Amino acid sequence: MAMAPGEAPEVLDPPSRRTRIRAILDGGKAQAGRRVVVGGWVRAGREQGHGAPDPFAFLDVNDGSCQGNLQLFVKGEVVGYPLARLTATGTSVFVEGVVRRDERAKHGVELAVTRVLEVGEVDAAAYPLPKTKTGHSLDPAYIRDFVHLRARTYLISAVFRIRSELSFATEKYFRDEGFLHVHTPILTTSDCEGAGEMFQVTTLFSQAQKLEAELKENPAPTQADIDAAKIVAKEKGDTVAQLKSAQATKQEISTAISDLKKAKQDVLTMEERSKLKPGIPRREDGSVAFEKDFFKCPAYLTVSGQLHLETLACALGDVYTFGPTFRAEHSHTSRHLAEFWMVEAEFAFANLQDDMNCAETYVQYLCKWLLDHCQEEMEFMVKSHDKDAMERLKLVSSTPFKRISYTQAVEILKDADRKFDNKVEWGIDLAAEHERYLTEVVFKKPVIVFNYPKGIKAFYMRLNDDEKRVAAMDVLVPKVGELIGGSQREERLDVLEQRILDAGLPLERYDKYMDLRRYGSVRHSGFGMGLERMILFATGLDNIKDVIAFPRYPGRADL
Ligand code: 4AD
Ligand code: MG
C-alpha cells in the first residue's frame, strides 16, 4: 500500500528501539545469534587491512548503560565508505548486527555489524578526550573543563551509575521503612540553618534592568516637559470654557472635554514617570524596597528542607525529601558545592538515639546496595583511583559505627600524636582534619559524634539538660569527614523561642514553625545527608566537583 507523504510506516526499519549494551554483555555467550540494533560512542577504534581489498575495523563502543564496551566488528564492504570515519574516539554509531561469540573479548561476545544506520563523525584532532583519557589513567581535574563531554569517560560514567543507584537505594530504603516521600520547596523565606549563607532570589535586578532599558529608549520627562504639558492642559481647559460660553454644539464641547481629559492624564503620567529612577527601588530611608519584589519580601534558595519537613513529620509521622540544596559559602574546598543534593529524613516521636540508628542503617544500606548493584563500577574505582574503595564499603556495611560524645572527641584530638592546623579545645567546630583523624586514624570506621556545644550548632537543636550542649549528631566517614548532620529538634516552645532570639533571628519569621510547638508538640528528630559526599566516600574520589554533572562553586556555573 502506498504511503501518503509524511505518514509513518507501520513497521519501522530499522527498529526504533536499540538494545542496551549492558543487556548484551550481561547475557554473554547466550546472546550469540541475536540480531540487534545498538547505538553508542566509540571509545577506541582501530582499522585493519587499510588499503587492502577487504579492510575491517574494531570499535569499542559504550552506550552508558554499563562500564564495559561492546566490540563491534565492521567490514569495509558493509559501510561503503572509509572505515576511518568510524574509528575516531567520540564518534557516535548506530548499527544493526548479529551478536557472535568471541573468546578473546572480555564478555565472550562481539557484534558483527551488518548495517551502519547512522554515524556522528568526530574531528579527531579537535576532540578533547583522547583515547587514553577515557581509560584508567584519567586525571579528573583535566576533564573538569569538559563538563559537557566528560560523562563519556569510564570514570565519570561510572560515577553517574553509582549516583543513580544511590538515589534509587535511598528511595527504596525509606519506602521500605515506611517513610512518605514529600517535596519541600526550593524557594523559601526562612533561613533554616541560621547561618546566613543563602542565595537571594529576587526580580528587583531584572525589573531595574528593564526600567533602565526603557528609560534609555524613552527618557523620563523633565520638569520643563511637565510644565509645558501643564500649559497645554490649561489651554484645553480654556477652550472648553470658551466653547461653553459661546454655546457651541454639544459635539464640539464634548470633543474639547475629552481633549482636556487626555491633556490632564498626560500631565499625571509625566509626573509619575518623572519619579522613575534607574536602579534598585529604595525606601525613603535608603533601604531596599522589598515590597516591590516578587514575593514582597526577601526570599532565598533553600539551604535545607528541614523546617518544612518538620511540619510534615508533625502530621505524617515519618517523612523524607531529596532535592537540590544551595549554600552561598565561599569555601573553595573539595567537599563543598554551592548546589548539592541533600537527602533529609524527619521522624516524629523519636529522640537522638533513634536518629543515630536510622542514619547508621541508612548508610549501611547504601553501601550494601552499591556492592550488590555496582560491582563493575566499584572494581573500576579500585583499579584506577582508590584501592580501598570496595573494602571500605564492605566494612561499613557490616560493622556498627563508633559513637562518641563531642567531649570525648575533643579529648581524643587533644591527645593526638599529630599537630592540627586548627586548634583543638572544647567549644570549637570540628574541622575536616579533626573529623578525618577520628574516623580514618583512630577508629578506622564511621564515627557518630553527638552532644555538641550549643554555640556551634543551629537554633533548632534540642537543648540538653546541662544547657550547654545540644542533642546534635554528625556521622563522620573516612575520606570525607562529615557525611551526615542531624539532631533531635527542640520541641519546647519557650526554649525554642529563646534559641531563635539568641541566634539573632527574627521571631516573627518562625511563627508557623513555633505553632508546631503550640499545637500538639512532639519529640522529633531528623538528619540530612549530602548525596555528593556519599559518592565521594563510596568512590574514593577526592573532589566533589567530579561527582555532580554540572558543579556550581564560586566563580563557576557554566552550562
Ligand atoms: O549539616 P548540615 O548543614 O545539616 C542541615 O542542613 C540539616 N538541616 C539537615 C537536617 O537535619 N535535616 O548539612 C547536611 C549535610 C552535611 O552533612 C553534608 O553531607 C551536606 O549536607 N552538605 C554539603 N554537601 C556539599 N556541599 C556543601 N556546601 C554542603 N553543605 C552541607
Ligand atoms: Mg553539618
Coordinates of C-alpha atoms and ligand atoms in Angstrom, one line a residue:
M1 CA 0.0 0.0 0.0
A2 CA 1.4 3.4 -1.0
M3 CA 2.1 5.8 1.9
A4 CA 0.9 9.4 2.0
P5 CA 3.8 11.8 2.3
G6 CA 4.8 12.4 6.0
E7 CA 2.9 9.3 7.1
A8 CA 4.8 7.0 9.4
P9 CA 5.4 3.4 8.1
E10 CA 3.7 0.7 10.2
V11 CA 6.8 -1.3 10.6
L12 CA 9.9 0.7 11.4
D13 CA 13.0 -0.4 9.7
P14 CA 15.5 -0.3 11.4
P15 CA 13.7 -1.0 14.8
S16 CA 13.4 2.3 16.6
R17 CA 14.4 0.8 20.0
R18 CA 18.0 -0.2 20.4
T19 CA 19.2 -2.9 22.7
R20 CA 21.4 -1.6 25.5
I21 CA 24.9 -2.9 25.6
R22 CA 24.5 -3.9 29.2
A23 CA 21.9 -6.4 28.2
I24 CA 24.2 -7.9 25.6
L25 CA 27.2 -8.1 27.8
D26 CA 25.3 -9.4 30.9
G27 CA 23.7 -12.0 28.6
G28 CA 27.2 -13.0 27.4
K29 CA 27.6 -16.0 25.1
A30 CA 23.9 -16.9 25.4
Q31 CA 23.2 -13.8 23.3
A32 CA 25.1 -15.3 20.3
G33 CA 23.0 -15.3 17.2
R34 CA 20.7 -12.4 18.3
R35 CA 20.1 -9.7 15.7
V36 CA 20.2 -6.3 17.5
V37 CA 20.4 -2.6 16.9
V38 CA 22.9 -0.8 19.2
G39 CA 24.0 2.8 19.5
G40 CA 26.8 4.4 21.4
W41 CA 30.1 6.3 21.2
V42 CA 33.4 4.9 20.1
R43 CA 35.9 4.7 23.0
A44 CA 38.7 3.2 20.9
G45 CA 38.7 2.1 17.3
R46 CA 41.3 0.6 15.0
E47 CA 41.2 -0.2 11.3
Q48 CA 43.0 -3.2 9.9
G49 CA 44.0 -4.0 6.4
H50 CA 43.8 -0.4 5.3
G51 CA 44.4 -0.2 1.6
A52 CA 43.8 -4.0 1.2
P53 CA 40.7 -5.2 -0.7
D54 CA 38.9 -6.3 2.4
P55 CA 39.6 -3.9 5.3
F56 CA 37.7 -4.1 8.6
A57 CA 37.6 -2.2 11.9
F58 CA 37.2 -3.0 15.5
L59 CA 35.3 -0.4 17.5
D60 CA 35.0 -0.5 21.3
V61 CA 31.6 1.2 21.8
N62 CA 30.0 2.3 25.0
D63 CA 26.4 3.5 25.4
G64 CA 26.5 4.5 29.1
S65 CA 24.4 1.5 30.3
C66 CA 27.4 -0.2 31.8
Q67 CA 31.1 0.0 32.5
G68 CA 32.0 -2.4 29.7
N69 CA 32.3 -1.8 25.9
L70 CA 30.8 -3.9 23.2
Q71 CA 33.3 -4.7 20.5
L72 CA 31.9 -4.0 17.0
F73 CA 33.4 -5.8 14.0
V74 CA 32.7 -3.8 10.9
K75 CA 33.8 -4.9 7.4
G76 CA 34.6 -2.1 4.9
E77 CA 32.2 -3.5 2.4
V78 CA 29.3 -3.1 4.9
V79 CA 29.9 0.7 5.4
G80 CA 30.8 1.6 1.9
Y81 CA 33.0 4.5 2.9
P82 CA 36.4 4.8 4.5
L83 CA 36.4 3.0 7.8
A84 CA 38.5 5.8 9.3
R85 CA 35.2 7.7 9.6
L86 CA 34.2 5.4 12.3
T87 CA 37.3 4.9 14.3
A88 CA 38.0 8.2 16.0
T89 CA 37.3 8.3 19.7
G90 CA 34.0 10.0 20.4
T91 CA 32.3 9.0 17.1
S92 CA 28.7 8.0 17.5
V93 CA 27.5 4.9 15.8
F94 CA 24.0 3.4 15.4
V95 CA 24.3 0.0 13.9
E96 CA 22.5 -3.3 13.3
G97 CA 24.3 -6.5 13.7
V98 CA 24.4 -10.1 14.9
V99 CA 25.9 -11.0 18.3
R100 CA 28.5 -13.7 18.0
R101 CA 30.9 -15.5 20.3
D102 CA 34.4 -14.1 20.5
E103 CA 36.6 -15.9 23.0
R104 CA 39.1 -13.0 23.1
A105 CA 36.5 -10.4 24.1
K106 CA 36.1 -9.7 27.8
H107 CA 32.4 -10.8 27.8
G108 CA 32.8 -13.5 25.3
V109 CA 30.8 -11.8 22.6
E110 CA 31.2 -9.2 19.9
L111 CA 28.8 -7.7 17.4
A112 CA 29.3 -8.4 13.7
V113 CA 27.8 -5.3 12.1
T114 CA 25.5 -5.9 9.1
R115 CA 24.3 -2.3 8.6
V116 CA 25.6 1.1 9.7
L117 CA 22.5 3.1 10.2
E118 CA 23.9 6.4 11.5
V119 CA 27.3 7.9 12.2
G120 CA 28.1 11.1 14.0
E121 CA 31.7 11.9 13.0
V122 CA 34.4 13.4 15.1
D123 CA 37.3 15.6 14.1
A124 CA 39.9 13.6 16.0
A125 CA 42.3 16.5 16.1
A126 CA 39.8 18.7 17.8
Y127 CA 38.1 16.2 20.2
P128 CA 39.3 17.0 23.7
L129 CA 39.2 13.5 25.1
P130 CA 42.0 11.4 23.7
K131 CA 41.8 7.6 23.8
T132 CA 43.9 7.3 26.8
K133 CA 41.9 9.8 28.7
T134 CA 38.8 7.6 28.5
G135 CA 40.7 4.9 30.3
H136 CA 42.2 4.2 33.6
S137 CA 44.9 6.8 33.6
L138 CA 42.4 9.6 33.6
D139 CA 43.1 12.7 35.7
P140 CA 39.6 14.0 36.9
A141 CA 41.0 17.6 37.0
Y142 CA 41.8 17.5 33.3
I143 CA 38.3 16.6 32.2
R144 CA 36.6 19.0 34.6
D145 CA 36.9 21.7 31.8
F146 CA 34.8 19.4 29.6
V147 CA 31.7 19.0 31.7
H148 CA 29.7 18.5 28.6
L149 CA 31.7 15.6 27.3
R150 CA 33.2 14.0 30.4
A151 CA 30.3 11.6 31.0
R152 CA 31.7 9.6 28.1
T153 CA 34.7 8.6 30.1
Y154 CA 35.0 5.4 32.1
L155 CA 35.4 7.4 35.3
I156 CA 32.5 9.9 35.1
S157 CA 30.1 7.4 33.6
A158 CA 30.8 5.1 36.5
V159 CA 30.2 7.9 38.9
F160 CA 26.8 8.6 37.3
R161 CA 25.7 5.0 37.5
I162 CA 26.8 4.9 41.2
R163 CA 24.9 8.2 41.7
S164 CA 21.8 6.8 40.1
E165 CA 21.9 3.6 42.2
L166 CA 22.4 5.7 45.4
S167 CA 19.3 7.7 44.5
F168 CA 17.3 4.6 43.9
A169 CA 18.5 2.9 47.0
T170 CA 17.6 6.0 49.0
E171 CA 14.0 5.8 47.7
K172 CA 13.9 2.1 48.4
Y173 CA 15.3 2.3 51.9
F174 CA 12.9 5.0 53.1
R175 CA 9.9 3.5 51.4
D176 CA 10.7 0.0 52.9
E177 CA 11.0 1.7 56.3
G178 CA 7.5 3.2 55.9
F179 CA 8.5 6.9 55.3
L180 CA 6.5 9.1 53.0
H181 CA 8.4 10.9 50.2
V182 CA 7.4 14.6 50.4
H183 CA 8.7 17.5 48.4
T184 CA 9.8 20.6 50.2
P185 CA 10.2 24.0 48.4
I186 CA 13.3 25.3 46.9
L187 CA 12.2 28.9 47.3
T188 CA 11.9 29.9 50.9
T189 CA 11.7 32.9 53.1
S190 CA 13.2 31.2 56.2
D191 CA 16.8 30.6 57.0
C192 CA 16.9 27.1 58.2
E193 CA 20.5 26.9 59.3
G194 CA 20.5 30.4 60.6
A195 CA 24.0 30.8 59.2
G196 CA 23.1 33.5 56.6
E197 CA 24.9 31.8 53.7
M198 CA 22.0 31.9 51.3
F199 CA 21.4 32.8 47.7
Q200 CA 18.8 35.6 47.4
V201 CA 16.1 35.2 44.9
T202 CA 14.8 38.5 43.6
T203 CA 13.3 40.0 40.5
L204 CA 14.4 43.5 41.6
F205 CA 17.5 43.4 39.4
S206 CA 15.7 42.3 36.3
Q207 CA 13.0 44.9 37.0
A208 CA 15.7 47.5 37.3
Q209 CA 17.4 46.4 34.1
K210 CA 14.1 46.5 32.2
L211 CA 13.4 50.0 33.5
E212 CA 16.9 51.2 32.6
A213 CA 16.4 50.0 29.0
E214 CA 13.0 51.6 28.8
L215 CA 14.3 54.9 30.2
K216 CA 17.1 54.9 27.6
E217 CA 14.6 54.4 24.9
N218 CA 12.0 56.8 26.3
P219 CA 13.7 59.1 28.9
A220 CA 11.8 60.3 31.9
P221 CA 10.2 63.7 31.4
T222 CA 12.0 66.8 32.9
Q223 CA 10.2 69.4 35.0
A224 CA 10.2 71.6 31.8
D225 CA 8.4 68.9 29.9
I226 CA 5.8 68.7 32.7
D227 CA 5.4 72.5 32.9
A228 CA 4.8 72.5 29.1
A229 CA 2.2 69.8 29.4
K230 CA 0.5 71.7 32.2
I231 CA 0.3 74.7 29.9
V232 CA -1.3 72.6 27.2
A233 CA -3.8 71.2 29.7
K234 CA -4.6 74.8 30.8
E235 CA -5.2 75.9 27.2
K236 CA -7.5 72.9 26.7
G237 CA -9.4 73.9 29.9
D238 CA -9.7 77.5 28.5
T239 CA -11.0 76.1 25.2
V240 CA -13.7 74.2 27.0
A241 CA -14.8 77.3 28.9
Q242 CA -14.9 79.4 25.8
L243 CA -16.9 76.8 23.9
K244 CA -19.4 76.6 26.7
S245 CA -19.9 80.4 27.0
A246 CA -20.2 80.7 23.2
Q247 CA -22.9 78.0 23.4
A248 CA -21.1 75.8 20.9
T249 CA -22.7 72.5 19.8
K250 CA -22.8 69.5 22.2
Q251 CA -20.5 67.7 19.9
E252 CA -17.9 70.4 19.9
I253 CA -17.9 70.7 23.7
S254 CA -17.7 67.0 24.2
T255 CA -14.7 66.8 21.9
A256 CA -13.0 69.6 23.7
I257 CA -13.7 68.0 27.1
S258 CA -12.1 64.7 26.0
D259 CA -9.1 66.6 24.7
L260 CA -8.8 68.3 28.2
K261 CA -9.1 64.9 30.0
K262 CA -6.3 63.5 27.8
A263 CA -4.1 66.5 28.4
K264 CA -4.6 66.2 32.2
Q265 CA -3.9 62.5 32.0
D266 CA -0.7 63.3 30.1
V267 CA 0.4 65.6 33.0
L268 CA -0.3 62.9 35.6
T269 CA 1.6 60.2 33.5
M270 CA 4.5 62.5 33.1
E271 CA 4.6 63.3 36.8
E272 CA 4.5 59.6 37.6
R273 CA 7.3 58.8 35.0
S274 CA 9.5 61.7 36.3
K275 CA 9.7 59.8 39.6
L276 CA 11.2 56.7 37.9
K277 CA 14.8 56.3 39.0
P278 CA 17.1 53.8 37.5
G279 CA 18.5 51.1 39.8
I280 CA 17.0 49.0 42.7
P281 CA 13.9 50.5 44.2
R282 CA 14.6 52.0 47.6
R283 CA 12.6 53.3 50.5
E284 CA 12.9 56.9 51.9
D285 CA 15.5 55.6 54.4
G286 CA 17.6 54.1 51.6
S287 CA 16.8 50.5 52.4
V288 CA 15.8 48.1 49.6
A289 CA 12.1 48.3 48.9
F290 CA 11.4 44.5 49.1
E291 CA 7.6 45.2 49.0
K292 CA 8.3 45.8 45.2
D293 CA 9.9 42.4 44.9
F294 CA 8.2 39.3 43.5
F295 CA 7.3 37.8 46.9
K296 CA 7.0 41.2 48.6
C297 CA 9.8 40.2 51.0
P298 CA 13.3 38.8 50.8
A299 CA 13.4 35.2 49.5
Y300 CA 16.2 32.7 49.1
L301 CA 17.1 29.3 47.6
T302 CA 16.7 26.7 50.3
V303 CA 19.8 25.7 52.4
S304 CA 17.8 22.8 53.9
G305 CA 14.2 21.5 53.7
Q306 CA 14.2 20.7 57.3
L307 CA 11.8 23.3 58.7
H308 CA 9.2 22.3 56.1
L309 CA 10.0 18.6 56.7
E310 CA 9.4 19.1 60.4
T311 CA 5.9 20.5 59.8
L312 CA 5.1 17.5 57.7
A313 CA 6.6 15.0 60.2
C314 CA 4.4 16.5 62.8
A315 CA 1.4 15.3 60.8
L316 CA 2.5 12.4 58.7
G317 CA 5.0 10.8 61.1
D318 CA 8.0 9.7 59.1
V319 CA 8.9 11.7 56.0
Y320 CA 11.9 12.3 53.8
T321 CA 12.8 14.6 50.9
F322 CA 15.5 14.6 48.4
G323 CA 16.4 17.6 46.3
P324 CA 18.8 20.3 45.4
T325 CA 20.1 22.5 48.2
F326 CA 22.0 25.7 47.9
R327 CA 24.7 27.3 50.0
A328 CA 26.4 30.6 49.1
E329 CA 29.5 29.7 51.1
H330 CA 32.7 30.9 49.7
S331 CA 34.5 27.8 50.6
H332 CA 36.8 26.6 47.9
T333 CA 37.2 23.1 49.3
S334 CA 36.9 19.7 47.7
R335 CA 34.0 18.9 49.9
H336 CA 31.7 21.9 49.3
L337 CA 29.4 22.9 46.4
A338 CA 27.1 25.9 46.0
E339 CA 24.4 23.5 44.7
F340 CA 24.3 19.9 46.0
W341 CA 21.6 17.3 46.6
M342 CA 20.5 16.5 50.1
V343 CA 18.5 13.6 51.4
E344 CA 16.7 14.7 54.5
A345 CA 14.7 12.5 56.8
E346 CA 12.5 13.6 59.7
F347 CA 10.6 11.4 62.1
A348 CA 8.1 12.0 64.9
F349 CA 8.2 10.5 68.4
A350 CA 12.0 10.0 68.0
N351 CA 15.0 11.0 70.0
L352 CA 18.7 11.4 69.2
Q353 CA 19.3 7.7 69.7
D354 CA 16.6 6.9 67.1
D355 CA 18.2 9.5 64.8
M356 CA 21.6 7.9 65.0
N357 CA 20.2 4.4 64.5
C358 CA 18.3 5.5 61.4
A359 CA 21.3 7.4 59.9
E360 CA 23.6 4.3 60.5
T361 CA 21.3 1.7 59.0
Y362 CA 20.6 4.0 56.0
V363 CA 24.4 4.5 55.3
Q364 CA 24.9 0.8 55.7
Y365 CA 22.1 0.0 53.3
L366 CA 23.6 2.3 50.7
C367 CA 27.0 0.6 51.0
K368 CA 25.4 -2.8 50.6
W369 CA 23.4 -1.7 47.7
L370 CA 26.5 -0.5 45.8
L371 CA 28.2 -3.8 46.5
D372 CA 25.2 -5.6 45.1
H373 CA 24.5 -3.4 42.1
C374 CA 27.6 -1.5 41.1
Q375 CA 30.3 -4.2 41.1
E376 CA 31.9 -3.2 37.8
E377 CA 31.9 0.4 38.7
M378 CA 33.4 -0.3 42.1
E379 CA 36.1 -2.6 40.5
F380 CA 37.0 0.3 38.2
M381 CA 37.3 2.7 41.1
V382 CA 39.6 0.2 43.0
K383 CA 41.8 -0.3 39.9
S384 CA 42.0 3.3 38.9
H385 CA 41.5 5.6 41.9
D386 CA 41.3 4.1 45.3
K387 CA 42.3 0.5 46.0
D388 CA 40.4 0.5 49.3
A389 CA 37.1 1.6 47.9
M390 CA 35.4 -1.8 47.9
E391 CA 36.8 -2.9 51.2
R392 CA 35.5 0.3 52.7
L393 CA 32.0 -0.4 51.5
K394 CA 32.2 -3.9 52.9
L395 CA 33.5 -2.8 56.2
V396 CA 30.9 0.0 56.6
S397 CA 28.0 -2.2 55.5
S398 CA 28.8 -4.8 58.1
T399 CA 30.3 -3.0 61.1
P400 CA 28.5 -1.0 63.8
F401 CA 29.5 2.7 63.8
K402 CA 31.5 4.0 66.7
R403 CA 29.6 6.5 68.8
I404 CA 31.4 9.1 70.9
S405 CA 30.3 12.4 72.5
Y406 CA 31.8 15.6 71.3
T407 CA 33.6 16.0 74.6
Q408 CA 35.2 12.6 74.2
A409 CA 36.1 13.5 70.6
V410 CA 37.9 16.7 71.8
E411 CA 39.8 14.7 74.5
I412 CA 41.0 12.2 71.8
L413 CA 42.0 15.0 69.5
K414 CA 43.9 16.8 72.3
D415 CA 45.9 13.6 73.0
A416 CA 46.6 13.0 69.3
D417 CA 50.2 12.5 68.3
R418 CA 49.8 14.9 65.4
K419 CA 49.6 18.6 65.1
F420 CA 46.4 20.0 63.6
D421 CA 46.2 23.3 61.6
N422 CA 43.1 24.2 63.6
K423 CA 43.5 24.4 67.4
V424 CA 41.6 21.9 69.5
E425 CA 39.7 23.0 72.6
W426 CA 36.2 22.4 73.9
G427 CA 33.8 24.6 72.0
I428 CA 35.4 24.6 68.6
D429 CA 33.6 23.4 65.5
L430 CA 35.4 20.3 64.4
A431 CA 37.4 20.9 61.2
A432 CA 37.6 18.3 58.4
E433 CA 41.1 17.4 59.5
H434 CA 39.8 16.6 63.0
E435 CA 36.9 14.6 61.6
R436 CA 39.0 12.6 59.3
Y437 CA 41.6 11.9 62.0
L438 CA 38.8 10.4 64.2
T439 CA 37.3 8.2 61.6
E440 CA 40.4 7.3 59.5
V441 CA 43.2 7.1 62.1
V442 CA 41.6 6.5 65.5
F443 CA 38.6 4.3 64.8
K444 CA 39.1 3.3 61.2
K445 CA 35.4 3.2 60.6
P446 CA 32.4 5.6 60.6
V447 CA 32.1 7.6 63.8
I448 CA 29.0 9.3 65.1
V449 CA 29.8 12.3 67.3
F450 CA 26.9 13.6 69.4
N451 CA 26.1 16.2 72.0
Y452 CA 27.8 19.2 70.5
P453 CA 28.2 22.6 72.3
K454 CA 25.1 24.7 71.6
G455 CA 27.2 27.7 70.4
I456 CA 28.3 26.0 67.2
K457 CA 25.0 24.4 66.2
A458 CA 21.8 25.6 64.7
F459 CA 18.9 27.1 66.8
Y460 CA 16.5 24.2 66.3
M461 CA 18.6 21.5 68.0
R462 CA 17.2 20.3 71.3
L463 CA 19.0 21.8 74.3
N464 CA 20.3 19.2 76.8
D465 CA 19.6 19.5 80.5
D466 CA 23.1 20.9 81.1
E467 CA 22.0 23.9 78.9
K468 CA 25.5 23.8 77.4
R469 CA 25.1 21.2 74.7
V470 CA 22.5 20.2 72.2
A471 CA 21.2 16.8 71.0
A472 CA 23.1 17.0 67.7
M473 CA 24.9 14.3 65.9
D474 CA 27.3 14.2 62.9
V475 CA 28.2 11.0 61.1
L476 CA 31.9 11.1 60.1
V477 CA 33.3 8.7 57.5
P478 CA 36.8 8.1 56.1
K479 CA 37.8 10.0 53.0
V480 CA 35.2 12.7 53.6
G481 CA 34.7 13.7 57.2
E482 CA 31.1 14.8 57.8
L483 CA 28.7 12.8 55.8
I484 CA 25.5 13.4 57.8
G485 CA 24.3 16.2 60.1
G486 CA 21.3 15.7 62.3
S487 CA 19.7 16.3 65.6
Q488 CA 16.7 15.9 67.9
R489 CA 14.7 19.0 67.5
E490 CA 13.7 21.5 70.2
E491 CA 10.0 20.7 70.9
R492 CA 9.6 23.1 73.9
L493 CA 8.1 26.4 72.8
D494 CA 9.8 28.7 75.4
V495 CA 13.2 27.1 74.9
L496 CA 12.9 27.4 71.1
E497 CA 11.8 31.0 71.3
Q498 CA 14.9 31.8 73.3
R499 CA 17.2 29.9 71.0
I500 CA 15.9 31.8 68.0
L501 CA 16.4 35.1 69.8
D502 CA 19.9 34.1 70.9
A503 CA 20.7 33.3 67.3
G504 CA 19.7 36.9 66.4
L505 CA 16.9 35.7 64.1
P506 CA 13.6 37.4 63.7
L507 CA 11.0 35.6 65.8
E508 CA 8.1 36.5 63.5
R509 CA 9.5 34.7 60.6
Y510 CA 9.4 31.4 62.6
D511 CA 5.9 31.9 63.9
K512 CA 4.4 28.9 61.9
Y513 CA 7.4 26.8 63.0
M514 CA 6.6 27.6 66.6
D515 CA 3.0 26.8 66.0
L516 CA 4.1 23.1 65.8
R517 CA 5.2 23.6 69.4
R518 CA 1.9 25.3 70.4
Y519 CA -0.4 22.7 68.9
G520 CA 0.4 19.1 69.8
S521 CA 4.1 19.3 70.1
V522 CA 6.1 16.1 69.8
R523 CA 9.6 14.9 70.3
H524 CA 11.1 14.5 66.8
S525 CA 14.4 14.1 65.1
G526 CA 16.0 14.0 61.7
F527 CA 19.1 14.3 59.6
G528 CA 20.5 15.4 56.3
M529 CA 23.0 13.7 54.0
G530 CA 24.8 15.3 51.1
L531 CA 24.5 12.8 48.2
E532 CA 27.8 14.0 46.7
R533 CA 29.6 13.4 50.0
M534 CA 28.2 9.8 49.9
I535 CA 29.6 9.4 46.4
L536 CA 33.0 10.7 47.4
F537 CA 33.0 8.2 50.3
A538 CA 32.0 5.3 48.1
T539 CA 34.3 6.0 45.1
G540 CA 37.3 7.4 47.0
L541 CA 37.4 10.3 44.6
D542 CA 39.0 13.4 46.0
N543 CA 37.0 16.2 44.6
I544 CA 33.2 16.8 45.0
K545 CA 33.2 18.6 41.6
D546 CA 33.7 15.2 39.9
V547 CA 30.6 13.6 41.3
I548 CA 27.9 16.0 40.2
A549 CA 27.2 16.6 36.5
F550 CA 27.4 20.3 36.4
P551 CA 29.2 21.6 39.5
R552 CA 28.4 25.1 40.9
Y553 CA 31.0 26.7 43.0
P554 CA 32.3 30.3 43.5
G555 CA 33.1 31.6 40.0
R556 CA 31.6 28.7 38.1
A557 CA 28.1 28.0 37.0
D558 CA 28.6 27.5 33.2
L559 CA 26.4 25.0 31.3
Ligands
4AD1 O1 25.0 19.6 58.4 P1 24.0 20.3 57.5 O2 24.3 21.7 57.3 O3 22.6 20.0 58.1 C1 21.4 20.5 57.7 O4 21.3 21.2 56.7 C2 20.3 20.0 58.4 N1 19.2 21.0 58.3 C3 19.9 18.6 57.9 C4 18.7 18.0 58.7 O5 18.9 17.8 59.8 N2 17.6 17.8 58.0 O6 24.0 19.6 56.1 C5 23.7 18.2 56.0 C6 24.7 17.5 55.1 C7 26.2 17.6 55.5 O7 26.4 16.6 56.5 C8 26.9 17.3 54.2 O8 26.9 16.0 53.9 C9 26.0 18.1 53.2 O9 24.7 18.1 53.8 N3 26.5 19.4 52.9 C10 27.1 19.7 51.8 N4 27.4 19.0 50.7 C11 28.1 19.6 49.7 N5 28.3 20.9 49.7 C12 28.0 21.7 50.7 N6 28.3 23.0 50.7 C13 27.4 21.1 51.8 N7 26.9 21.6 53.0 C14 26.3 20.5 53.6
MG2 MG 26.7 20.0 59.4

